[in-house]
Tab-separated table of C-alpha atoms in Angstrom:
chain	number	residue	atom	x	y	z
B	1	UNK	CA	148.495	171.253	55.240
B	2	UNK	CA	148.215	174.922	55.927
B	3	UNK	CA	147.334	176.708	59.615
B	4	UNK	CA	143.856	176.511	59.898
B	5	UNK	CA	141.190	177.838	61.150
B	6	UNK	CA	137.945	175.423	61.258
B	7	UNK	CA	134.959	176.539	59.117
B	8	UNK	CA	132.493	174.740	61.286
B	9	UNK	CA	133.391	174.420	64.926
B	10	UNK	CA	130.961	171.621	66.063
B	11	UNK	CA	132.736	169.154	63.320
B	12	UNK	CA	136.251	169.684	65.103
B	13	UNK	CA	135.824	166.999	67.649
B	14	UNK	CA	133.643	164.940	65.558
B	15	UNK	CA	132.113	162.119	67.820
B	16	UNK	CA	132.717	158.444	66.780
B	17	UNK	CA	133.452	159.053	63.074
B	18	UNK	CA	136.757	158.718	61.194
B	19	UNK	CA	137.172	161.089	58.302
B	20	UNK	CA	135.019	158.087	56.173
B	21	UNK	CA	131.878	158.810	58.831
B	22	UNK	CA	132.802	155.248	60.108
B	23	UNK	CA	131.654	154.236	63.410
B	24	UNK	CA	133.873	155.043	67.054
B	25	UNK	CA	133.484	154.176	69.922
B	26	UNK	CA	130.771	155.392	71.123
B	27	UNK	CA	129.177	155.885	74.972
B	28	UNK	CA	126.671	154.473	77.315
B	29	UNK	CA	124.797	154.292	80.481
B	30	UNK	CA	122.077	152.321	81.032
B	31	UNK	CA	121.800	149.646	78.965
B	32	UNK	CA	124.951	147.797	78.525
B	33	UNK	CA	126.852	149.804	75.298
B	34	UNK	CA	129.040	146.996	73.006
B	35	UNK	CA	132.667	148.951	71.960
B	36	UNK	CA	134.736	147.618	70.371
B	37	UNK	CA	138.472	148.188	71.097
B	38	UNK	CA	141.021	149.765	68.686
B	39	UNK	CA	143.752	147.222	67.607
B	40	UNK	CA	147.431	147.432	65.660
B	41	UNK	CA	147.764	145.590	62.712
B	42	UNK	CA	149.095	142.954	64.741
B	43	UNK	CA	145.949	142.722	66.057
B	44	UNK	CA	146.894	143.991	69.559
B	45	UNK	CA	143.700	145.877	71.696
B	46	UNK	CA	143.633	149.569	72.382
B	47	UNK	CA	140.537	150.756	73.349
B	48	UNK	CA	138.504	153.988	72.653
B	49	UNK	CA	136.064	153.943	75.347
B	50	UNK	CA	137.058	155.553	78.740
B	51	UNK	CA	135.268	154.812	81.613
B	52	UNK	CA	134.375	157.973	83.756
B	53	UNK	CA	132.032	156.277	86.166
B	54	UNK	CA	130.966	152.768	87.871
B	55	UNK	CA	127.959	152.914	86.085
B	56	UNK	CA	130.094	152.311	83.051
B	57	UNK	CA	129.471	155.673	80.914
B	58	UNK	CA	132.056	155.233	78.211
B	59	UNK	CA	134.117	158.403	76.769
B	60	UNK	CA	135.265	158.462	73.589
B	61	UNK	CA	139.082	158.886	73.681
B	62	UNK	CA	142.476	158.630	71.473
B	63	UNK	CA	143.541	155.197	70.317
B	64	UNK	CA	147.142	156.518	70.173
B	65	UNK	CA	147.348	158.131	74.195
B	66	UNK	CA	145.150	161.399	73.805
B	67	UNK	CA	142.278	163.783	74.003
B	68	UNK	CA	140.614	166.510	71.862
B	69	UNK	CA	142.396	169.666	72.343
B	70	UNK	CA	138.533	171.603	72.229
B	71	UNK	CA	140.450	175.184	72.160
B	72	UNK	CA	141.247	175.207	68.814
B	73	UNK	CA	137.797	174.104	67.995
B	74	UNK	CA	136.715	177.480	69.905
B	75	UNK	CA	139.298	179.662	68.526
B	76	UNK	CA	138.411	178.364	65.619
B	77	UNK	CA	134.840	180.191	65.819
B	78	UNK	CA	136.407	183.606	66.243
B	79	UNK	CA	137.073	183.002	62.257
B	80	UNK	CA	140.470	184.828	63.124
B	81	UNK	CA	143.479	182.765	61.288
B	82	UNK	CA	144.842	180.362	63.281
B	83	UNK	CA	147.124	177.730	62.931
B	84	UNK	CA	145.163	174.161	61.987
B	85	UNK	CA	147.853	172.505	64.326
B	86	UNK	CA	144.959	172.306	67.415
B	87	UNK	CA	143.034	170.369	64.857
B	88	UNK	CA	145.452	167.695	63.916
B	89	UNK	CA	145.674	166.997	67.479
B	90	UNK	CA	141.635	166.569	67.757
B	91	UNK	CA	140.488	165.156	64.893
B	92	UNK	CA	143.946	163.205	64.219
B	93	UNK	CA	143.381	161.550	67.468
B	94	UNK	CA	139.736	160.546	67.095
B	95	UNK	CA	140.367	159.636	63.551
B	96	UNK	CA	142.905	157.354	64.418
B	97	UNK	CA	140.438	155.698	66.862
B	98	UNK	CA	138.450	155.079	64.697
B	99	UNK	CA	139.805	154.018	61.833
B	100	UNK	CA	141.046	151.438	63.967
B	101	UNK	CA	138.190	150.197	65.215
B	102	UNK	CA	137.128	149.536	61.463
B	103	UNK	CA	140.032	148.001	60.551
B	104	UNK	CA	139.725	145.604	63.727
B	105	UNK	CA	136.400	144.598	63.122
B	106	UNK	CA	137.044	144.214	59.094
B	107	UNK	CA	139.872	141.956	59.998
B	108	UNK	CA	138.074	139.849	62.296
B	109	UNK	CA	140.217	140.105	64.760
B	110	UNK	CA	139.045	139.094	68.219
B	111	UNK	CA	141.336	141.305	70.950
B	112	UNK	CA	140.009	143.020	73.617
B	113	UNK	CA	136.281	145.583	74.079
B	114	UNK	CA	135.232	148.192	76.129
B	115	UNK	CA	131.570	146.613	76.543
B	116	UNK	CA	130.258	148.134	79.818
B	117	UNK	CA	127.482	147.066	81.987
B	118	UNK	CA	124.942	148.937	83.690
B	119	UNK	CA	125.117	149.313	87.749
B	120	UNK	CA	128.096	147.656	89.675
B	121	UNK	CA	127.847	144.650	89.551
B	122	UNK	CA	130.371	141.368	87.869
B	123	UNK	CA	129.232	141.024	84.274
B	124	UNK	CA	129.442	137.491	85.006
B	125	UNK	CA	126.788	137.119	87.187
B	126	UNK	CA	124.361	136.824	84.893
B	127	UNK	CA	124.639	134.357	81.981
B	128	UNK	CA	126.537	135.112	79.250
B	129	UNK	CA	124.127	135.509	76.580
B	130	UNK	CA	126.610	135.801	73.813
B	131	UNK	CA	127.544	132.047	74.182
B	132	UNK	CA	131.248	132.904	74.707
B	133	UNK	CA	133.157	131.641	77.807
B	134	UNK	CA	133.191	134.548	80.780
B	135	UNK	CA	135.655	134.433	83.576
B	136	UNK	CA	135.528	137.093	86.162
B	137	UNK	CA	139.031	139.056	86.664
B	138	UNK	CA	139.298	141.533	89.478
B	139	UNK	CA	142.127	144.761	89.072
B	140	UNK	CA	143.403	145.824	92.402
B	141	UNK	CA	146.481	147.130	93.505
B	142	UNK	CA	146.457	144.062	96.204
B	143	UNK	CA	144.372	141.411	93.911
B	144	UNK	CA	145.555	142.304	90.531
B	145	UNK	CA	144.244	138.972	88.052
B	146	UNK	CA	142.467	137.546	90.962
B	147	UNK	CA	139.733	134.795	89.287
B	148	UNK	CA	141.423	133.751	86.576
B	149	UNK	CA	144.308	131.136	87.721
B	150	UNK	CA	144.335	127.455	87.325
B	151	UNK	CA	141.317	126.818	88.987
B	152	UNK	CA	139.565	128.183	86.051
B	153	UNK	CA	140.427	125.788	83.928
B	154	UNK	CA	142.243	128.272	81.174
B	155	UNK	CA	141.678	126.985	78.152
B	156	UNK	CA	142.599	127.951	74.638
B	157	UNK	CA	139.823	129.883	72.278
B	158	UNK	CA	137.678	132.893	71.481
B	159	UNK	CA	136.353	134.041	75.140
B	160	UNK	CA	135.439	137.017	77.734
B	161	UNK	CA	137.504	138.344	80.590
B	162	UNK	CA	134.710	140.727	82.853
B	163	UNK	CA	137.491	142.800	84.734
B	164	UNK	CA	135.935	144.882	87.728
B	165	UNK	CA	138.498	147.297	89.195
B	166	UNK	CA	138.127	147.050	93.164
B	167	UNK	CA	140.800	149.132	93.569
B	168	UNK	CA	140.418	153.424	94.556
B	169	UNK	CA	141.363	154.995	91.269
B	170	UNK	CA	141.303	154.376	87.678
B	171	UNK	CA	143.255	151.659	86.432
B	172	UNK	CA	145.285	150.327	82.683
B	173	UNK	CA	144.179	146.662	82.415
B	174	UNK	CA	146.856	144.953	79.863
B	175	UNK	CA	147.043	140.879	78.888
B	176	UNK	CA	150.975	140.529	78.668
B	177	UNK	CA	153.328	137.665	78.358
B	178	UNK	CA	155.145	137.790	81.579
B	179	UNK	CA	158.061	136.351	80.267
B	180	UNK	CA	158.622	138.434	76.972
B	181	UNK	CA	156.671	141.867	77.788
B	182	UNK	CA	154.534	140.872	74.687
B	183	UNK	CA	150.911	142.768	75.089
B	184	UNK	CA	147.773	140.907	73.762
B	185	UNK	CA	145.135	143.018	75.087
B	186	UNK	CA	144.424	146.040	76.928
B	187	UNK	CA	141.544	148.271	78.305
B	188	UNK	CA	141.980	151.584	79.526
B	189	UNK	CA	140.700	153.746	81.885
B	190	UNK	CA	138.487	151.229	84.003
B	191	UNK	CA	137.248	153.884	86.597
B	192	UNK	CA	136.880	152.871	90.343
B	193	UNK	CA	133.889	149.957	90.904
B	194	UNK	CA	133.473	149.796	86.891
B	195	UNK	CA	132.750	146.662	85.024
B	196	UNK	CA	134.321	145.998	81.665
B	197	UNK	CA	134.709	143.315	79.344
B	198	UNK	CA	137.916	142.607	77.494
B	199	UNK	CA	137.104	139.772	74.698
B	200	UNK	CA	140.349	137.955	73.834
B	201	UNK	CA	141.629	135.196	71.199
B	202	UNK	CA	144.822	132.909	73.503
B	203	UNK	CA	146.192	130.333	72.257
B	204	UNK	CA	148.656	128.101	74.303
B	205	UNK	CA	151.534	129.947	76.487
B	206	UNK	CA	151.723	131.996	79.531
B	207	UNK	CA	149.700	134.970	80.261
B	208	UNK	CA	149.521	137.305	83.215
B	209	UNK	CA	147.218	140.484	83.977
B	210	UNK	CA	149.453	143.602	84.548
B	211	UNK	CA	147.289	146.529	86.782
B	212	UNK	CA	148.525	149.973	86.208
B	213	UNK	CA	146.600	152.023	88.809
B	214	UNK	CA	147.170	156.256	89.291
B	215	UNK	CA	149.616	156.855	91.337
B	216	UNK	CA	150.370	152.624	92.282
B	217	UNK	CA	153.651	150.959	90.518
B	218	UNK	CA	152.511	148.457	88.395
B	219	UNK	CA	151.252	145.018	89.552
B	220	UNK	CA	151.346	141.642	87.571
B	221	UNK	CA	149.537	139.320	88.324
B	222	UNK	CA	149.973	135.422	88.752
B	223	UNK	CA	150.872	133.729	85.853
B	224	UNK	CA	148.584	131.716	84.130
B	225	UNK	CA	149.344	129.063	81.609
B	226	UNK	CA	146.875	127.872	78.963
B	227	UNK	CA	147.564	124.456	77.374
B	228	UNK	CA	147.644	122.952	74.637
B	229	UNK	CA	149.096	123.680	71.063
B	230	UNK	CA	147.150	126.388	69.878
B	231	UNK	CA	148.943	129.383	67.982
B	232	UNK	CA	148.627	132.238	69.763
B	233	UNK	CA	147.072	135.313	68.928
B	234	UNK	CA	148.473	138.483	67.748
B	235	UNK	CA	150.608	140.676	69.718
B	236	UNK	CA	152.909	143.384	70.084
B	237	UNK	CA	155.673	144.833	72.354
B	238	UNK	CA	154.654	147.608	74.099
B	239	UNK	CA	156.573	151.049	73.258
B	240	UNK	CA	158.745	153.378	76.068
B	241	UNK	CA	159.442	156.969	75.702
B	242	UNK	CA	163.056	155.729	75.203
B	243	UNK	CA	162.314	154.272	72.523
B	244	UNK	CA	161.107	157.118	70.718
B	245	UNK	CA	163.514	159.827	71.724
B	246	UNK	CA	165.604	158.979	68.823
B	247	UNK	CA	163.326	158.398	65.873
B	248	UNK	CA	162.300	162.258	67.279
B	249	UNK	CA	165.854	163.184	67.036
B	250	UNK	CA	166.684	162.285	63.285
B	251	UNK	CA	163.476	163.617	63.078
B	252	UNK	CA	164.015	167.119	64.114
B	253	UNK	CA	167.790	167.213	62.926
B	254	UNK	CA	166.487	166.662	59.198
B	255	UNK	CA	163.600	169.034	60.207
B	256	UNK	CA	167.037	171.801	60.862
B	257	UNK	CA	167.789	170.732	57.365
B	258	UNK	CA	165.108	171.905	55.862
B	259	UNK	CA	164.910	175.213	57.831
B	260	UNK	CA	167.544	176.404	55.994
B	261	UNK	CA	165.843	175.453	52.677
B	262	UNK	CA	162.666	177.262	53.900
B	263	UNK	CA	165.203	180.368	54.427
B	264	UNK	CA	166.562	179.937	50.977
B	265	UNK	CA	163.168	179.819	49.201
B	266	UNK	CA	161.263	182.890	51.551
B	267	UNK	CA	164.762	184.856	50.747
B	268	UNK	CA	164.160	184.308	46.829
B	269	UNK	CA	160.203	184.957	46.812
B	270	UNK	CA	160.763	188.133	48.893
B	271	UNK	CA	163.590	189.393	46.405
B	272	UNK	CA	161.596	188.917	43.739
B	273	UNK	CA	158.768	190.373	45.010
B	274	UNK	CA	161.578	193.862	45.622
B	275	UNK	CA	162.208	193.643	42.063
B	276	UNK	CA	158.664	193.569	40.533
B	277	UNK	CA	159.033	189.879	38.615
B	278	UNK	CA	155.750	188.404	39.808
B	279	UNK	CA	156.368	185.814	37.157
B	280	UNK	CA	159.401	184.389	39.483
B	281	UNK	CA	157.250	185.205	42.098
B	282	UNK	CA	154.328	182.632	41.344
B	283	UNK	CA	157.157	180.117	39.925
B	284	UNK	CA	159.687	180.577	43.927
B	285	UNK	CA	156.295	180.550	45.845
B	286	UNK	CA	155.090	176.680	44.747
B	287	UNK	CA	158.653	175.809	45.474
B	288	UNK	CA	159.136	177.346	48.873
B	289	UNK	CA	155.683	176.451	49.878
B	290	UNK	CA	156.434	172.859	49.799
B	291	UNK	CA	159.578	173.257	51.512
B	292	UNK	CA	156.937	173.904	54.294
B	293	UNK	CA	154.437	171.601	53.567
B	294	UNK	CA	156.662	169.044	54.045
B	295	UNK	CA	157.533	169.653	57.772
B	296	UNK	CA	153.928	168.928	58.850
B	297	UNK	CA	154.920	166.819	61.978
B	298	UNK	CA	156.592	169.653	63.110
B	299	UNK	CA	153.794	172.002	63.287
B	300	UNK	CA	152.787	171.907	66.689
B	301	UNK	CA	156.199	172.593	68.466
B	302	UNK	CA	156.775	175.672	65.815
B	303	UNK	CA	153.770	177.298	67.839
B	304	UNK	CA	152.484	180.851	66.934
B	305	UNK	CA	154.984	180.929	63.967
B	306	UNK	CA	152.702	178.271	61.979
B	307	UNK	CA	149.426	180.516	62.130
B	308	UNK	CA	152.300	183.497	60.764
B	309	UNK	CA	153.873	181.111	57.633
B	310	UNK	CA	151.018	179.086	56.343
B	311	UNK	CA	147.495	180.717	57.927
B	312	UNK	CA	144.393	180.863	55.928
B	313	UNK	CA	141.637	183.100	56.358
B	314	UNK	CA	138.108	183.076	57.293
B	315	UNK	CA	135.341	181.326	55.160
B	316	UNK	CA	133.329	183.721	53.390
B	317	UNK	CA	134.944	186.745	53.591
B	318	UNK	CA	137.456	188.657	51.499
B	319	UNK	CA	141.211	186.977	52.643
B	320	UNK	CA	142.434	190.466	51.150
B	321	UNK	CA	140.363	192.349	54.170
B	322	UNK	CA	140.901	189.498	56.697
B	323	UNK	CA	142.861	190.870	59.960
B	324	UNK	CA	146.347	188.881	60.816
B	325	UNK	CA	145.826	186.898	57.608
B	326	UNK	CA	150.053	186.128	56.296
B	327	UNK	CA	152.152	184.104	54.757
B	328	UNK	CA	152.674	181.871	51.967
B	329	UNK	CA	148.414	181.310	51.577
B	330	UNK	CA	147.829	185.520	51.704
B	331	UNK	CA	150.846	186.069	49.293
B	332	UNK	CA	149.437	183.453	47.032
B	333	UNK	CA	146.071	185.116	46.764
B	334	UNK	CA	147.605	188.304	46.022
B	335	UNK	CA	150.188	186.550	43.203
B	336	UNK	CA	147.498	184.921	41.500
B	337	UNK	CA	144.516	187.726	42.185
B	338	UNK	CA	146.079	190.131	40.359
B	339	UNK	CA	147.840	192.777	43.281
B	340	UNK	CA	150.830	194.441	42.693
B	341	UNK	CA	154.244	193.910	43.865
B	342	UNK	CA	154.310	196.486	45.661
B	343	UNK	CA	151.388	195.636	48.435
B	344	UNK	CA	152.665	192.475	48.564
B	345	UNK	CA	156.214	193.542	49.829
B	346	UNK	CA	154.981	193.619	53.125
B	347	UNK	CA	153.509	190.053	53.312
B	348	UNK	CA	156.993	188.769	51.303
B	349	UNK	CA	159.021	190.575	54.715
B	350	UNK	CA	156.770	189.082	56.830
B	351	UNK	CA	156.965	185.592	55.830
B	352	UNK	CA	160.790	186.027	55.360
B	353	UNK	CA	161.172	186.643	58.837
B	354	UNK	CA	159.018	184.327	60.336
B	355	UNK	CA	161.349	182.052	58.527
B	356	UNK	CA	164.501	183.198	59.642
B	357	UNK	CA	163.046	184.069	63.172
B	358	UNK	CA	161.994	180.337	63.249
B	359	UNK	CA	165.205	178.906	61.858
B	360	UNK	CA	166.830	180.734	65.147
B	361	UNK	CA	165.009	179.208	67.447
B	362	UNK	CA	164.642	175.880	66.266
B	363	UNK	CA	167.531	174.442	67.462
B	364	UNK	CA	166.429	175.122	71.071
B	365	UNK	CA	163.325	173.457	70.135
B	366	UNK	CA	161.571	169.537	71.807
B	367	UNK	CA	159.346	168.111	70.161
B	368	UNK	CA	156.833	165.276	72.448
B	369	UNK	CA	158.197	161.806	71.648
B	370	UNK	CA	154.945	160.331	72.549
B	371	UNK	CA	153.210	162.581	69.474
B	372	UNK	CA	155.642	160.837	66.510
B	373	UNK	CA	153.441	158.499	65.277
B	374	UNK	CA	150.215	160.638	65.662
B	375	UNK	CA	151.284	163.003	63.445
B	376	UNK	CA	151.574	160.839	60.337
B	377	UNK	CA	148.278	160.169	60.557
B	378	UNK	CA	146.881	163.416	61.168
B	379	UNK	CA	148.941	164.732	58.285
B	380	UNK	CA	146.827	162.597	55.875
B	381	UNK	CA	143.982	163.491	57.139
B	382	UNK	CA	144.094	167.018	56.775
B	383	UNK	CA	145.535	166.753	53.604
B	384	UNK	CA	142.214	164.962	52.421
B	385	UNK	CA	139.844	167.021	54.669
B	386	UNK	CA	141.876	170.836	53.069
B	387	UNK	CA	143.835	170.387	49.739
B	388	UNK	CA	142.013	167.494	48.337
B	389	UNK	CA	138.364	169.292	48.864
B	390	UNK	CA	140.406	173.186	47.704
B	391	UNK	CA	139.700	174.838	51.078
B	392	UNK	CA	143.556	176.184	50.791
B	393	UNK	CA	143.122	177.134	47.481
B	394	UNK	CA	143.646	180.820	46.840
B	395	UNK	CA	144.330	180.811	43.378
B	396	UNK	CA	147.147	178.745	42.626
B	397	UNK	CA	145.232	175.639	41.920
B	398	UNK	CA	148.283	173.590	43.434
B	399	UNK	CA	146.508	171.742	46.428
B	400	UNK	CA	147.714	168.631	44.668
B	401	UNK	CA	151.355	169.413	44.636
B	402	UNK	CA	150.744	170.020	48.504
B	403	UNK	CA	149.470	166.667	48.662
B	404	UNK	CA	151.807	165.273	47.379
B	405	UNK	CA	153.976	167.174	49.731
B	406	UNK	CA	152.005	166.151	52.703
B	407	UNK	CA	152.911	162.458	51.571
B	408	UNK	CA	156.295	163.315	51.574
B	409	UNK	CA	156.716	164.598	54.886
B	410	UNK	CA	154.666	161.832	56.938
B	411	UNK	CA	156.788	159.665	55.198
B	412	UNK	CA	159.397	161.297	56.856
B	413	UNK	CA	158.257	160.495	60.014
B	414	UNK	CA	157.749	156.524	58.419
B	415	UNK	CA	160.908	156.055	58.024
B	416	UNK	CA	162.635	157.008	61.133
B	417	UNK	CA	159.801	155.059	63.100
B	418	UNK	CA	160.495	151.850	60.760
B	419	UNK	CA	163.384	150.249	63.192
B	420	UNK	CA	161.002	150.073	65.680
B	421	UNK	CA	157.490	149.336	63.245
B	422	UNK	CA	158.887	146.097	61.633
B	423	UNK	CA	158.935	144.110	64.502
B	424	UNK	CA	155.600	145.445	65.582
B	425	UNK	CA	153.310	146.069	62.354
B	426	UNK	CA	152.775	143.167	60.540
B	427	UNK	CA	151.248	145.363	57.856
B	428	UNK	CA	154.197	147.122	56.997
B	429	UNK	CA	154.494	146.256	53.659
B	430	UNK	CA	150.991	146.940	52.991
B	431	UNK	CA	151.041	150.620	54.750
B	432	UNK	CA	154.256	151.528	52.417
B	433	UNK	CA	152.309	150.735	48.730
B	434	UNK	CA	149.147	152.532	50.220
B	435	UNK	CA	151.476	155.484	50.879
B	436	UNK	CA	153.319	154.978	47.471
B	437	UNK	CA	149.876	154.707	45.413
B	438	UNK	CA	148.096	157.621	46.819
B	439	UNK	CA	151.438	159.862	45.918
B	440	UNK	CA	151.910	158.527	42.724
B	441	UNK	CA	148.703	159.239	41.419
B	442	UNK	CA	148.418	162.274	43.267
B	443	UNK	CA	151.695	163.468	41.482
B	444	UNK	CA	150.376	162.255	38.073
B	445	UNK	CA	148.083	165.338	37.801
B	446	UNK	CA	151.511	167.682	37.420
B	447	UNK	CA	152.532	168.265	33.182
B	448	UNK	CA	155.731	170.275	32.455
B	449	UNK	CA	155.307	171.845	35.808
B	450	UNK	CA	151.711	172.490	36.058
B	451	UNK	CA	149.527	171.381	38.104
B	452	UNK	CA	145.830	170.997	37.503
B	453	UNK	CA	143.389	172.130	39.696
B	454	UNK	CA	141.495	169.625	42.001
B	455	UNK	CA	137.853	171.758	40.980
B	456	UNK	CA	138.897	170.679	37.544
B	457	UNK	CA	139.173	167.060	38.483
B	458	UNK	CA	136.299	164.813	36.977
B	459	UNK	CA	134.130	162.977	39.604
B	460	UNK	CA	135.770	159.489	38.775
B	461	UNK	CA	139.571	161.424	40.003
B	462	UNK	CA	138.041	162.691	42.910
B	463	UNK	CA	136.609	159.693	43.948
B	464	UNK	CA	140.114	157.827	43.552
B	465	UNK	CA	141.996	160.472	45.184
B	466	UNK	CA	139.543	160.034	48.418
B	467	UNK	CA	139.782	156.532	47.835
B	468	UNK	CA	143.535	156.322	47.867
B	469	UNK	CA	143.863	158.513	50.806
B	470	UNK	CA	141.221	157.006	52.711
B	471	UNK	CA	142.982	153.800	52.409
B	472	UNK	CA	146.107	155.580	53.826
B	473	UNK	CA	144.624	156.988	57.162
B	474	UNK	CA	143.028	153.928	57.723
B	475	UNK	CA	146.693	151.734	57.366
B	476	UNK	CA	148.225	154.557	59.130
B	477	UNK	CA	145.713	154.587	62.131
B	478	UNK	CA	147.007	151.530	63.453
B	479	UNK	CA	150.469	152.954	63.836
B	480	UNK	CA	149.716	155.196	66.008
B	481	UNK	CA	148.444	152.768	68.356
B	482	UNK	CA	151.440	150.586	68.199
B	483	UNK	CA	153.183	153.834	69.369
B	484	UNK	CA	150.489	154.507	72.065
B	485	UNK	CA	152.936	154.760	74.823
B	486	UNK	CA	152.412	152.503	77.564
B	487	UNK	CA	154.121	153.031	81.613
B	488	UNK	CA	156.090	150.143	81.965
B	489	UNK	CA	156.545	150.082	85.835
């Protein structure tokens, strides 16, 4: 997973498409636009649409709680070598949103939706054309959940809550179990005066709406008991930043150990080139590069060092002449395109110094706990986009080795999140199997230390790789939704 300028700035933030061109939440004004919510593997809602005005206009947002990084796309259009971490954020977030939506639809999960209505009237005022039970619910700090109580004859089954924000600021709306805190559905970014529909499949039990308006304390509405003996639908325990601090610190500690490995490898590569042993340099280049490729979740925290260590050249030009093109890929190009050891000494020195400087400053850095789960998805998405297309092959033909290293990097994140995932992701075993399957098939193209270049794969082999990695992306997207940090007070 290299530092990468975007070859197509317009694609840096694809609207409503996952890596497999799956439909995501769209935007709509005027006529009502149905926007299915994202759902975690245990079915909780995580809407990908955000209301931006009272007319019900939606804007695609991150399923894992972020927005696209526009500067990454504009920087890429310059054609200069740049870090790929900006693309990681923007593309990974949107792909997570889209993939979660598709996963929810495919699973038949009826949880929450971001349907908007034109105008500012309550959706329930008009007769429902969908044949489902509708209940109008008011959302505001003073009237959170008003409209749904015992007088509304609550009952189990698939139904719609027509939410109306009567407050003065945007609100997050959650349907929870007031006793356990478990989350059954949510709507994000409900603008003042706006209407949104929350589609749910309720079982018997006790529920309450939780309204979290900007700049106010969280308010929980009245508890409502749904009678009967119908099993409750999927739910998840919300995750807080405090929950994510221990796994983030554990991952940072793991990265610190890899820093020692990285500087050992870059020092060995520099020594090979200094003494003119290009055969040894080609061997040691791969070893060092794979160490760095396993550290993908930390690239954003590395800052500018990422571009120096693992930058790529703009498409269409001569990599040897690209301004600012340094690091592993620049040395790769030289080693596999007949450049002399003397011409590569400066590049080897630059790489080694950047790695050592990074190791020195790493202990002072802090990763954002809220981004941990999203990084696992982003790493695999970029592997599919850049490694499995051979975009980052500068002559070594080792993209599949890099792909395996990237999967190992995602595994490191998941392993540290596993204690939290066990109680939240009912499809964790399926995710593990998907990751193992993708890794095993990619690794099968290594024979005696030699890797089959992506360009030499048969069509069926490439299709299987794409399918395996695409499936893994879908499995990882709900993980990002599960770890979307929600305010609890």
